[in-house]
PDB file of C-alpha atoms in Angstrom:
ATOM      1  CA  MET A   1      43.966   4.626   4.291  1.00 83.00           C
ATOM      2  CA  GLU A   2      47.395   3.258   3.860  1.00 89.00           C
ATOM      3  CA  LYS A   3      48.941   3.316   0.251  1.00 92.00           C
ATOM      4  CA  ASN A   4      49.410   0.129  -1.452  1.00 96.00           C
ATOM      5  CA  THR A   5      51.659   1.433  -4.231  1.00 97.00           C
ATOM      6  CA  ILE A   6      54.251   4.095  -4.794  1.00 97.00           C
ATOM      7  CA  SER A   7      55.228   6.157  -7.909  1.00 97.00           C
ATOM      8  CA  VAL A   8      58.600   5.930  -9.668  1.00 98.00           C
ATOM      9  CA  LYS A   9      59.552   9.106  -8.133  1.00 98.00           C
ATOM     10  CA  GLU A  10      58.813   7.879  -4.658  1.00 97.00           C
ATOM     11  CA  LEU A  11      60.760   4.704  -5.342  1.00 97.00           C
ATOM     12  CA  ALA A  12      63.720   6.770  -6.361  1.00 98.00           C
ATOM     13  CA  GLU A  13      63.489   8.745  -3.112  1.00 97.00           C
ATOM     14  CA  ARG A  14      63.209   5.663  -0.948  1.00 95.00           C
ATOM     15  CA  MET A  15      66.092   4.039  -2.546  1.00 95.00           C
ATOM     16  CA  GLY A  16      68.330   7.104  -2.715  1.00 97.00           C
ATOM     17  CA  ILE A  17      68.709   6.751  -6.552  1.00 97.00           C
ATOM     18  CA  SER A  18      68.264   8.826  -9.601  1.00 98.00           C
ATOM     19  CA  LEU A  19      64.849   9.080 -11.338  1.00 98.00           C
ATOM     20  CA  PRO A  20      66.338   7.658 -14.523  1.00 98.00           C
ATOM     21  CA  MET A  21      67.769   4.684 -12.582  1.00 98.00           C
ATOM     22  CA  ALA A  22      64.457   4.162 -10.953  1.00 98.00           C
ATOM     23  CA  TYR A  23      62.660   4.057 -14.394  1.00 97.00           C
ATOM     24  CA  ASP A  24      65.396   1.535 -15.524  1.00 97.00           C
ATOM     25  CA  LEU A  25      64.506  -0.805 -12.649  1.00 96.00           C
ATOM     26  CA  THR A  26      60.843  -0.724 -13.737  1.00 96.00           C
ATOM     27  CA  ARG A  27      61.769  -2.006 -17.108  1.00 96.00           C
ATOM     28  CA  ARG A  28      63.388  -5.124 -15.569  1.00 95.00           C
ATOM     29  CA  GLU A  29      61.517  -8.252 -16.103  1.00 94.00           C
ATOM     30  CA  ASP A  30      61.930  -9.249 -12.401  1.00 94.00           C
ATOM     31  CA  PHE A  31      61.050  -5.841 -10.944  1.00 97.00           C
ATOM     32  CA  PRO A  32      57.394  -5.590  -9.647  1.00 97.00           C
ATOM     33  CA  SER A  33      55.735  -2.651 -11.441  1.00 97.00           C
ATOM     34  CA  LEU A  34      52.330  -2.175 -13.310  1.00 96.00           C
ATOM     35  CA  ARG A  35      51.019   0.511 -15.624  1.00 95.00           C
ATOM     36  CA  VAL A  36      47.806   2.265 -14.974  1.00 95.00           C
ATOM     37  CA  GLY A  37      47.309   4.459 -18.041  1.00 96.00           C
ATOM     38  CA  ALA A  38      50.428   6.485 -18.381  1.00 95.00           C
ATOM     39  CA  ARG A  39      51.544   5.923 -14.791  1.00 97.00           C
ATOM     40  CA  ILE A  40      53.955   3.268 -13.553  1.00 98.00           C
ATOM     41  CA  LEU A  41      53.139   2.153 -10.070  1.00 98.00           C
ATOM     42  CA  ILE A  42      55.133  -0.228  -7.734  1.00 98.00           C
ATOM     43  CA  PRO A  43      53.287  -2.408  -5.294  1.00 98.00           C
ATOM     44  CA  ILE A  44      54.904  -1.793  -1.919  1.00 97.00           C
ATOM     45  CA  ASP A  45      54.730  -5.293  -0.625  1.00 96.00           C
ATOM     46  CA  ALA A  46      56.045  -6.804  -3.835  1.00 97.00           C
ATOM     47  CA  PHE A  47      58.827  -4.165  -3.926  1.00 97.00           C
ATOM     48  CA  LYS A  48      59.922  -5.058  -0.399  1.00 95.00           C
ATOM     49  CA  ASP A  49      59.907  -8.760  -1.178  1.00 96.00           C
ATOM     50  CA  TRP A  50      62.027  -8.007  -4.501  1.00 95.00           C
ATOM     51  CA  LEU A  51      64.340  -5.779  -2.307  1.00 94.00           C
ATOM     52  CA  SER A  52      64.969  -8.532   0.189  1.00 94.00           C
ATOM     53  CA  ARG A  53      65.565 -11.155  -2.510  1.00 93.00           C
ATOM     54  CA  GLU A  54      68.049  -8.805  -4.257  1.00 91.00           C
ATOM     55  CA  ALA A  55      69.786  -8.035  -0.936  1.00 90.00           C
ATOM     56  CA  SER A  56      70.365 -11.686  -0.204  1.00 91.00           C
ATOM     57  CA  ARG A  57      71.297 -12.730  -3.739  1.00 83.00           C
ATOM     58  CA  LYS A  58      74.928 -14.027  -4.042  1.00 67.00           C
ATOM     59  CA  GLU A  59      76.826 -13.398  -7.086  1.00 58.00           C
TER      60      GLU A  59
END
C-alpha cells in the first residue's frame, strides 16, 4: 500500500532542509499539514501541489 502522508522528518529529508525549518513550514497557514494526536502529517499530493505553486510564484 502506498503512503498518503509523510512525517515532518521525511519532509525535511525530501526537501533537503533542517528539521526545525520543516516544523516552521508546517506552521504556515498556506502549508498543507494536519495533526493526528501529537503527530504532524503532510498529505503527499497536497504537498506536491503546494510545492509547484511556490516554485512558480513570482515575487
